[in-house]
PDB file of C-alpha atoms and ligand atoms in Angstrom:
ATOM      1  CA  UNK R 175     124.418  91.538 101.225  1.00  0.00           C
ATOM      2  CA  UNK R 176     121.828  93.884 102.852  1.00  0.00           C
ATOM      3  CA  UNK R 177     122.993  97.035 104.574  1.00  0.00           C
ATOM      4  CA  UNK R 178     120.631  97.967 108.154  1.00  0.00           C
ATOM      5  CA  UNK R 179     120.911 100.881 110.752  1.00  0.00           C
ATOM      6  CA  UNK R 180     119.854 100.666 113.976  1.00  0.00           C
ATOM      7  CA  UNK R 181     119.570 104.048 115.348  1.00  0.00           C
ATOM      8  CA  UNK R 182     119.401 103.538 119.297  1.00  0.00           C
ATOM      9  CA  UNK R 183     121.869 100.633 118.341  1.00  0.00           C
ATOM     10  CA  UNK R 184     124.109 100.660 121.848  1.00  0.00           C
ATOM     11  CA  UNK R 185     121.249  99.595 123.850  1.00  0.00           C
ATOM     12  CA  UNK R 186     119.080  96.796 124.892  1.00  0.00           C
ATOM     13  CA  UNK R 187     116.892  96.165 121.673  1.00  0.00           C
ATOM     14  CA  UNK R 188     118.916  97.752 119.550  1.00  0.00           C
ATOM     15  CA  UNK R 189     121.763  96.087 120.564  1.00  0.00           C
ATOM     16  CA  UNK R 190     119.696  92.509 120.077  1.00  0.00           C
ATOM     17  CA  UNK R 191     118.845  93.589 116.434  1.00  0.00           C
ATOM     18  CA  UNK R 192     122.216  94.362 115.123  1.00  0.00           C
ATOM     19  CA  UNK R 193     123.799  91.407 117.008  1.00  0.00           C
ATOM     20  CA  UNK R 194     120.575  89.694 115.067  1.00  0.00           C
ATOM     21  CA  UNK R 195     121.137  91.502 111.898  1.00  0.00           C
ATOM     22  CA  UNK R 196     124.958  90.708 111.803  1.00  0.00           C
ATOM     23  CA  UNK R 197     124.355  86.872 112.311  1.00  0.00           C
ATOM     24  CA  UNK R 198     122.000  87.225 109.008  1.00  0.00           C
ATOM     25  CA  UNK R 199     125.520  88.790 107.397  1.00  0.00           C
ATOM     26  CA  UNK R 200     123.688  91.848 106.618  1.00  0.00           C
ATOM     27  CA  UNK R 201     125.760  95.263 107.215  1.00  0.00           C
ATOM     28  CA  UNK R 202     124.259  97.652 110.788  1.00  0.00           C
ATOM     29  CA  UNK R 203     126.023 100.897 110.800  1.00  0.00           C
ATOM     30  CA  UNK R 204     124.161 102.275 114.686  1.00  0.00           C
ATOM     31  CA  UNK R 205     122.993 105.311 115.034  1.00  0.00           C
ATOM     32  CA  UNK R 206     123.217 106.826 118.598  1.00  0.00           C
ATOM     33  CA  UNK R 207     124.125 109.007 121.072  1.00  0.00           C
ATOM     34  CA  UNK R 208     126.885 105.960 123.258  1.00  0.00           C
ATOM     35  CA  UNK R 209     129.300 106.079 123.138  1.00  0.00           C
ATOM     36  CA  UNK R 210     130.922 103.442 120.471  1.00  0.00           C
ATOM     37  CA  UNK R 211     127.920 104.239 118.081  1.00  0.00           C
ATOM     38  CA  UNK R 212     129.147 104.118 114.029  1.00  0.00           C
ATOM     39  CA  UNK R 213     127.824 107.601 113.889  1.00  0.00           C
ATOM     40  CA  UNK R 214     127.137 109.841 117.410  1.00  0.00           C
ATOM     41  CA  UNK R 215     124.140 111.211 115.934  1.00  0.00           C
ATOM     42  CA  UNK R 216     120.392 112.705 118.767  1.00  0.00           C
ATOM     43  CA  UNK R 217     118.005 110.971 116.344  1.00  0.00           C
ATOM     44  CA  UNK R 218     115.821 114.712 116.759  1.00  0.00           C
ATOM     45  CA  UNK R 219     117.933 116.154 114.960  1.00  0.00           C
ATOM     46  CA  UNK R 220     117.410 116.213 111.456  1.00  0.00           C
ATOM     47  CA  UNK R 221     120.394 118.058 110.260  1.00  0.00           C
ATOM     48  CA  UNK R 222     122.122 116.028 111.192  1.00  0.00           C
ATOM     49  CA  UNK R 223     120.909 112.531 110.782  1.00  0.00           C
ATOM     50  CA  UNK R 224     120.531 113.562 107.621  1.00  0.00           C
ATOM     51  CA  UNK R 225     124.097 113.679 106.806  1.00  0.00           C
ATOM     52  CA  UNK R 226     124.698 110.439 108.472  1.00  0.00           C
ATOM     53  CA  UNK R 227     122.301 108.826 105.706  1.00  0.00           C
ATOM     54  CA  UNK R 228     123.772 110.841 103.158  1.00  0.00           C
ATOM     55  CA  UNK R 229     127.623 109.301 104.507  1.00  0.00           C
ATOM     56  CA  UNK R 230     125.940 105.722 105.151  1.00  0.00           C
ATOM     57  CA  UNK R 231     124.459 105.980 101.185  1.00  0.00           C
ATOM     58  CA  UNK R 232     121.109 103.365 100.871  1.00  0.00           C
ATOM     59  CA  UNK R 233     120.250 100.900 103.080  1.00  0.00           C
ATOM     60  CA  UNK R 234     118.276  98.128 102.590  1.00  0.00           C
ATOM     61  CA  UNK R 235     116.834  98.736 106.080  1.00  0.00           C
ATOM     62  CA  UNK R 236     115.238 101.055 109.287  1.00  0.00           C
ATOM     63  CA  UNK R 237     114.725  99.930 112.492  1.00  0.00           C
ATOM     64  CA  UNK R 238     114.175 102.628 115.050  1.00  0.00           C
ATOM     65  CA  UNK R 239     115.016 101.580 118.193  1.00  0.00           C
ATOM     66  CA  UNK R 240     116.245 104.801 120.191  1.00  0.00           C
ATOM     67  CA  UNK R 241     114.056 106.524 122.735  1.00  0.00           C
ATOM     68  CA  UNK R 242     113.848 107.669 125.890  1.00  0.00           C
ATOM     69  CA  UNK R 243     111.205 107.135 128.568  1.00  0.00           C
ATOM     70  CA  UNK R 244     110.291 110.187 129.506  1.00  0.00           C
ATOM     71  CA  UNK R 245     108.802 112.145 132.648  1.00  0.00           C
ATOM     72  CA  UNK R 246     107.588 110.440 134.509  1.00  0.00           C
ATOM     73  CA  UNK R 247     105.188 112.014 136.492  1.00  0.00           C
ATOM     74  CA  UNK R 248     101.318 112.959 136.703  1.00  0.00           C
ATOM     75  CA  UNK R 249     100.331 115.139 133.017  1.00  0.00           C
ATOM     76  CA  UNK R 250     100.059 118.108 134.900  1.00  0.00           C
ATOM     77  CA  UNK R 251     103.267 117.598 136.475  1.00  0.00           C
ATOM     78  CA  UNK R 252     104.902 117.503 132.825  1.00  0.00           C
ATOM     79  CA  UNK R 253     107.302 120.293 131.874  1.00  0.00           C
ATOM     80  CA  UNK R 254     107.555 121.747 128.056  1.00  0.00           C
ATOM     81  CA  UNK R 255     111.089 120.422 127.897  1.00  0.00           C
ATOM     82  CA  UNK R 256     110.091 116.904 129.227  1.00  0.00           C
ATOM     83  CA  UNK R 257     106.395 116.938 126.907  1.00  0.00           C
ATOM     84  CA  UNK R 258     109.196 118.153 123.414  1.00  0.00           C
ATOM     85  CA  UNK R 259     112.023 116.240 124.293  1.00  0.00           C
ATOM     86  CA  UNK R 260     110.306 112.755 124.606  1.00  0.00           C
ATOM     87  CA  UNK R 261     108.516 113.879 120.709  1.00  0.00           C
ATOM     88  CA  UNK R 262     112.123 115.014 119.664  1.00  0.00           C
ATOM     89  CA  UNK R 263     113.055 111.786 120.171  1.00  0.00           C
ATOM     90  CA  UNK R 264     110.640 108.813 119.593  1.00  0.00           C
ATOM     91  CA  UNK R 265     108.149 110.353 117.438  1.00  0.00           C
ATOM     92  CA  UNK R 266     110.500 113.216 115.549  1.00  0.00           C
ATOM     93  CA  UNK R 267     113.792 110.724 115.916  1.00  0.00           C
ATOM     94  CA  UNK R 268     111.354 108.239 113.690  1.00  0.00           C
ATOM     95  CA  UNK R 269     110.342 110.378 111.861  1.00  0.00           C
ATOM     96  CA  UNK R 270     113.378 112.426 110.711  1.00  0.00           C
ATOM     97  CA  UNK R 271     115.025 108.842 109.750  1.00  0.00           C
ATOM     98  CA  UNK R 272     112.583 107.742 107.525  1.00  0.00           C
ATOM     99  CA  UNK R 273     112.210 110.320 105.611  1.00  0.00           C
ATOM    100  CA  UNK R 274     115.754 110.161 105.324  1.00  0.00           C
ATOM    101  CA  UNK R 275     116.448 106.832 103.973  1.00  0.00           C
ATOM    102  CA  UNK R 276     112.850 106.261 102.019  1.00  0.00           C
ATOM    103  CA  UNK R 277     114.422 107.868  99.300  1.00  0.00           C
ATOM    104  CA  UNK R 278     117.052 105.179  98.792  1.00  0.00           C
ATOM    105  CA  UNK R 279     114.770 102.480  99.724  1.00  0.00           C
ATOM    106  CA  UNK R 280     112.445 103.708  95.991  1.00  0.00           C
ATOM    107  CA  UNK R 281     115.517 103.794  94.028  1.00  0.00           C
ATOM    108  CA  UNK R 282     116.078 100.389  95.155  1.00  0.00           C
ATOM    109  CA  UNK R 283     112.964  98.630  95.440  1.00  0.00           C
ATOM    110  CA  UNK R 284     111.799  97.498  98.556  1.00  0.00           C
ATOM    111  CA  UNK R 285     113.201  97.686 101.698  1.00  0.00           C
ATOM    112  CA  UNK R 286     112.497  97.659 105.333  1.00  0.00           C
ATOM    113  CA  UNK R 287     111.027 100.023 107.823  1.00  0.00           C
ATOM    114  CA  UNK R 288     110.259  98.656 111.826  1.00  0.00           C
ATOM    115  CA  UNK R 289     109.710 101.479 114.421  1.00  0.00           C
ATOM    116  CA  UNK R 290     109.089 100.768 118.066  1.00  0.00           C
ATOM    117  CA  UNK R 291     106.316 101.586 119.505  1.00  0.00           C
ATOM    118  CA  UNK R 292     104.896 100.631 122.859  1.00  0.00           C
ATOM    119  CA  UNK R 293     101.665  98.846 123.970  1.00  0.00           C
ATOM    120  CA  UNK R 294     101.836 102.225 125.714  1.00  0.00           C
ATOM    121  CA  UNK R 295     101.233 104.000 122.246  1.00  0.00           C
ATOM    122  CA  UNK R 296      97.663 101.371 122.192  1.00  0.00           C
ATOM    123  CA  UNK R 297      96.715 101.685 126.461  1.00  0.00           C
ATOM    124  CA  UNK R 298      98.486 104.786 127.637  1.00  0.00           C
ATOM    125  CA  UNK R 299     100.554 104.331 131.549  1.00  0.00           C
ATOM    126  CA  UNK R 300      99.362 106.180 134.064  1.00  0.00           C
ATOM    127  CA  UNK R 301     102.486 108.794 134.733  1.00  0.00           C
ATOM    128  CA  UNK R 302     104.089 108.372 131.371  1.00  0.00           C
ATOM    129  CA  UNK R 303     101.885 110.748 128.932  1.00  0.00           C
ATOM    130  CA  UNK R 304     104.342 112.161 127.019  1.00  0.00           C
ATOM    131  CA  UNK R 305     106.039 108.546 126.117  1.00  0.00           C
ATOM    132  CA  UNK R 306     102.722 107.129 126.020  1.00  0.00           C
ATOM    133  CA  UNK R 307     101.375 109.745 123.547  1.00  0.00           C
ATOM    134  CA  UNK R 308     104.573 110.061 121.436  1.00  0.00           C
ATOM    135  CA  UNK R 309     104.546 106.647 120.667  1.00  0.00           C
ATOM    136  CA  UNK R 310     101.153 106.175 120.020  1.00  0.00           C
ATOM    137  CA  UNK R 311     102.788 109.166 117.310  1.00  0.00           C
ATOM    138  CA  UNK R 312     105.181 106.058 115.830  1.00  0.00           C
ATOM    139  CA  UNK R 313     102.244 103.929 116.091  1.00  0.00           C
ATOM    140  CA  UNK R 314     100.177 106.636 113.888  1.00  0.00           C
ATOM    141  CA  UNK R 315     103.385 107.148 111.119  1.00  0.00           C
ATOM    142  CA  UNK R 316     103.428 103.617 110.338  1.00  0.00           C
ATOM    143  CA  UNK R 317     100.057 103.245 109.405  1.00  0.00           C
ATOM    144  CA  UNK R 318     100.228 106.216 107.545  1.00  0.00           C
ATOM    145  CA  UNK R 319     103.443 105.142 105.885  1.00  0.00           C
ATOM    146  CA  UNK R 320     102.528 102.218 105.382  1.00  0.00           C
ATOM    147  CA  UNK R 321      99.902 102.657 103.519  1.00  0.00           C
ATOM    148  CA  UNK R 322     102.274 105.842 101.276  1.00  0.00           C
ATOM    149  CA  UNK R 323     104.735 102.491 100.329  1.00  0.00           C
ATOM    150  CA  UNK R 324     102.922  99.932  99.528  1.00  0.00           C
ATOM    151  CA  UNK R 325     103.091  99.361  95.812  1.00  0.00           C
ATOM    152  CA  UNK R 326     107.104 100.422  96.471  1.00  0.00           C
ATOM    153  CA  UNK R 327     108.501  97.442  97.344  1.00  0.00           C
ATOM    154  CA  UNK R 328     108.485  99.387 100.856  1.00  0.00           C
ATOM    155  CA  UNK R 329     106.825  97.632 104.381  1.00  0.00           C
ATOM    156  CA  UNK R 330     107.278 100.019 107.415  1.00  0.00           C
ATOM    157  CA  UNK R 331     105.969  98.228 110.564  1.00  0.00           C
ATOM    158  CA  UNK R 332     105.987  98.778 114.217  1.00  0.00           C
ATOM    159  CA  UNK R 333     105.938  96.513 117.246  1.00  0.00           C
ATOM    160  CA  UNK R 334     104.192  97.233 120.916  1.00  0.00           C
ATOM    161  CA  UNK R 335     106.478  95.386 123.354  1.00  0.00           C
ATOM    162  CA  UNK R 336     105.061  95.624 127.477  1.00  0.00           C
ATOM    163  CA  UNK R 337     108.283  95.570 129.480  1.00  0.00           C
ATOM    164  CA  UNK R 338     111.542  94.307 128.336  1.00  0.00           C
ATOM    165  CA  UNK R 339     113.997  93.472 130.762  1.00  0.00           C
ATOM    166  CA  UNK R 340     116.920  96.552 129.750  1.00  0.00           C
ATOM    167  CA  UNK R 341     118.267  99.663 130.248  1.00  0.00           C
ATOM    168  CA  UNK R 342     116.360 101.277 130.231  1.00  0.00           C
ATOM    169  CA  UNK R 343     113.513  99.982 132.305  1.00  0.00           C
ATOM    170  CA  UNK R 344     116.447 100.029 135.517  1.00  0.00           C
ATOM    171  CA  UNK R 345     115.782 103.262 136.554  1.00  0.00           C
ATOM    172  CA  UNK R 346     111.742 102.566 137.071  1.00  0.00           C
ATOM    173  CA  UNK R 347     110.981 102.303 140.570  1.00  0.00           C
ATOM    174  CA  UNK R 348     110.245  98.499 141.553  1.00  0.00           C
ATOM    175  CA  UNK R 349     106.406  99.584 142.231  1.00  0.00           C
ATOM    176  CA  UNK R 350     106.085 100.653 138.648  1.00  0.00           C
ATOM    177  CA  UNK R 351     108.087  97.985 137.599  1.00  0.00           C
ATOM    178  CA  UNK R 352     105.545  95.925 139.871  1.00  0.00           C
ATOM    179  CA  UNK R 353     102.803  97.184 138.474  1.00  0.00           C
ATOM    180  CA  UNK R 354     103.558  96.895 134.938  1.00  0.00           C
ATOM    181  CA  UNK R 355     104.645  92.388 135.018  1.00  0.00           C
ATOM    182  CA  UNK R 356     101.556  92.962 136.809  1.00  0.00           C
ATOM    183  CA  UNK R 357      99.171  93.135 133.456  1.00  0.00           C
ATOM    184  CA  UNK R 358     101.218  90.690 131.177  1.00  0.00           C
ATOM    185  CA  UNK R 359      99.415  87.009 131.974  1.00  0.00           C
ATOM    186  CA  UNK R 360     103.002  86.323 131.023  1.00  0.00           C
ATOM    187  CA  UNK R 361     103.774  87.047 135.021  1.00  0.00           C
ATOM    188  CA  UNK R 362     107.392  88.420 134.209  1.00  0.00           C
ATOM    189  CA  UNK R 363     108.762  90.814 132.001  1.00  0.00           C
ATOM    190  CA  UNK R 364     110.088  89.803 127.629  1.00  0.00           C
ATOM    191  CA  UNK R 365     113.583  89.684 126.823  1.00  0.00           C
ATOM    192  CA  UNK R 366     115.857  91.067 124.327  1.00  0.00           C
ATOM    193  CA  UNK R 367     115.944  88.840 122.339  1.00  0.00           C
ATOM    194  CA  UNK R 368     113.216  87.142 122.142  1.00  0.00           C
ATOM    195  CA  UNK R 369     112.181  91.488 120.164  1.00  0.00           C
ATOM    196  CA  UNK R 370     114.807  90.759 118.046  1.00  0.00           C
ATOM    197  CA  UNK R 371     114.255  87.699 116.930  1.00  0.00           C
ATOM    198  CA  UNK R 372     109.934  89.634 116.082  1.00  0.00           C
ATOM    199  CA  UNK R 373     112.268  92.717 114.157  1.00  0.00           C
ATOM    200  CA  UNK R 374     114.482  91.072 112.514  1.00  0.00           C
ATOM    201  CA  UNK R 375     111.929  88.935 110.817  1.00  0.00           C
ATOM    202  CA  UNK R 376     110.183  92.102 109.893  1.00  0.00           C
ATOM    203  CA  UNK R 377     112.917  93.541 108.092  1.00  0.00           C
ATOM    204  CA  UNK R 378     113.189  89.822 105.888  1.00  0.00           C
ATOM    205  CA  UNK R 379     111.761  88.628 103.089  1.00  0.00           C
ATOM    206  CA  UNK R 380     110.284  86.220 104.400  1.00  0.00           C
ATOM    207  CA  UNK R 381     107.798  89.281 105.421  1.00  0.00           C
ATOM    208  CA  UNK R 382     106.188  89.979 102.466  1.00  0.00           C
ATOM    209  CA  UNK R 383     102.613  90.503 103.264  1.00  0.00           C
ATOM    210  CA  UNK R 384     102.311  92.685 106.606  1.00  0.00           C
ATOM    211  CA  UNK R 385     102.588  96.480 106.226  1.00  0.00           C
ATOM    212  CA  UNK R 386     101.083  99.953 108.293  1.00  0.00           C
ATOM    213  CA  UNK R 387     100.265  96.620 110.713  1.00  0.00           C
ATOM    214  CA  UNK R 388     102.023  96.488 114.634  1.00  0.00           C
ATOM    215  CA  UNK R 389     102.439  93.430 115.879  1.00  0.00           C
ATOM    216  CA  UNK R 390     102.871  92.881 119.037  1.00  0.00           C
ATOM    217  CA  UNK R 391     105.211  91.308 122.252  1.00  0.00           C
ATOM    218  CA  UNK R 392     103.387  91.700 125.728  1.00  0.00           C
ATOM    219  CA  UNK R 393     103.227  88.138 126.880  1.00  0.00           C
ATOM    220  CA  UNK R 394      99.370  87.822 126.142  1.00  0.00           C
ATOM    221  CA  UNK R 395      99.107  91.896 128.118  1.00  0.00           C
ATOM    222  CA  UNK R 396      97.536  93.638 124.611  1.00  0.00           C
ATOM    223  CA  UNK R 397      94.073  92.513 124.008  1.00  0.00           C
ATOM    224  CA  UNK R 398      93.665  94.305 120.896  1.00  0.00           C
TER     225      UNK R 398
HETATM  226  N1  NAD K 163     112.659  98.090 127.522  1.00  0.00           N
HETATM  227  C1  NAD K 163     111.321  98.297 127.028  1.00  0.00           C
HETATM  228  O1  NAD K 163     110.362  98.361 127.991  1.00  0.00           O
HETATM  229  C2  NAD K 163     110.265  98.646 125.947  1.00  0.00           C
HETATM  230  C3  NAD K 163     108.877  98.938 126.333  1.00  0.00           C
HETATM  231  C4  NAD K 163     108.494  99.386 124.802  1.00  0.00           C
HETATM  232  C5  NAD K 163     109.272  99.559 123.348  1.00  0.00           C
HETATM  233  N2  NAD K 163     110.393  99.861 123.921  1.00  0.00           N
HETATM  234  C6  NAD K 163     110.849 101.095 123.049  1.00  0.00           C
HETATM  235  O2  NAD K 163     112.024 100.108 121.895  1.00  0.00           O
HETATM  236  C7  NAD K 163     113.249 100.906 121.928  1.00  0.00           C
HETATM  237  C8  NAD K 163     114.204 101.025 122.437  1.00  0.00           C
HETATM  238  O3  NAD K 163     114.552 100.351 123.895  1.00  0.00           O
HETATM  239  P1  NAD K 163     115.749 100.016 125.300  1.00  0.00           P
HETATM  240  O4  NAD K 163     115.228  99.230 126.062  1.00  0.00           O
HETATM  241  O5  NAD K 163     116.106  99.486 124.223  1.00  0.00           O
HETATM  242  O6  NAD K 163     115.719 101.343 125.240  1.00  0.00           O
HETATM  243  P2  NAD K 163     117.349 101.714 126.078  1.00  0.00           P
HETATM  244  O7  NAD K 163     117.809 102.625 126.758  1.00  0.00           O
HETATM  245  O8  NAD K 163     118.619 100.521 126.011  1.00  0.00           O
HETATM  246  O9  NAD K 163     118.649 102.349 124.560  1.00  0.00           O
HETATM  247  C9  NAD K 163     118.451 103.173 124.018  1.00  0.00           C
HETATM  248  C10 NAD K 163     119.375 103.042 123.511  1.00  0.00           C
HETATM  249  O10 NAD K 163     118.691 104.924 123.416  1.00  0.00           O
HETATM  250  C11 NAD K 163     119.351 105.549 122.850  1.00  0.00           C
HETATM  251  N3  NAD K 163     118.974 107.636 122.842  1.00  0.00           N
HETATM  252  C12 NAD K 163     118.527 107.460 123.288  1.00  0.00           C
HETATM  253  N4  NAD K 163     118.408 108.993 122.991  1.00  0.00           N
HETATM  254  C13 NAD K 163     118.947 109.305 121.625  1.00  0.00           C
HETATM  255  C14 NAD K 163     118.187 110.207 120.502  1.00  0.00           C
HETATM  256  N5  NAD K 163     118.337 111.929 121.073  1.00  0.00           N
HETATM  257  N6  NAD K 163     119.512 109.511 119.979  1.00  0.00           N
HETATM  258  C15 NAD K 163     120.119 108.800 119.392  1.00  0.00           C
HETATM  259  N7  NAD K 163     119.971 108.147 119.441  1.00  0.00           N
HETATM  260  C16 NAD K 163     119.256 107.738 120.846  1.00  0.00           C
HETATM  261  C17 NAD K 163     119.709 105.670 123.663  1.00  0.00           C
HETATM  262  O11 NAD K 163     121.315 106.243 123.718  1.00  0.00           O
HETATM  263  C18 NAD K 163     120.344 103.874 124.472  1.00  0.00           C
HETATM  264  O12 NAD K 163     121.024 103.870 123.888  1.00  0.00           O
HETATM  265  C19 NAD K 163     112.750 102.506 122.376  1.00  0.00           C
HETATM  266  O13 NAD K 163     112.053 103.451 121.349  1.00  0.00           O
HETATM  267  C20 NAD K 163     111.341 102.658 123.835  1.00  0.00           C
HETATM  268  O14 NAD K 163     110.812 103.495 124.301  1.00  0.00           O
HETATM  269  C21 NAD K 163     110.846  99.571 124.652  1.00  0.00           C
END
């Protein structure tokens, strides 16, 4: 039976991925700051991540979904702390988890890593420069790591969702939401189960000739 770690598994896209993977008989362990997680871990804290992964043991699948929006303001108003926090969670968190699980996957000769990037990392959203830059970092990490592991049986891919209806967007202003929806040719928000379907394929045996790729799930918004 396969074993997976899902970070951010207590909410939104991570939660939808947890359900989908469990429905397939996969043992899923969640790492999250939110109550109810199997391991209460701040993904930006590498020591806590290493400790949790050592306790969990080798896994076949890693889904990096933990993330934060960060400051919603023009770049010149962002504080050092806001910028660093956004990168610590969104970019360093992915690095910490990948580094911790890869030795176990290499021993097995098989692994699937799926990183939640964002359309913001490809296009940049105004007033979300820290978020957009941190998601561009996730895309760059995924491309490098995919190549590093290409001959090991471990595939590393990212997804770039446009706006999806999850708690992350609950605090967005109506103006921001309608701006984001106006960019989507399908004219609607995405749903978490639609994202989980793509992630579950990327985490499966059936995904076998893709690595270092960024999969669009944006209702037609992405132009590349
Ligand atoms: N919802 C969207 O529109 C959208 C679009 C593109 C990309 N994404 C990305 O998808 C991922 C999931 O987003 P979501 O909509 O499910 O968000 P969400 O806010 O619903 O869930 C995020 C989860 O991550 C956890 N988390 C936050 N900081 C953490 C930390 N430091 N350590 C451990 N856990 C932490 C939260 O507790 C929460 O359970 C994020 O990386 C997000 O950037 C979301």
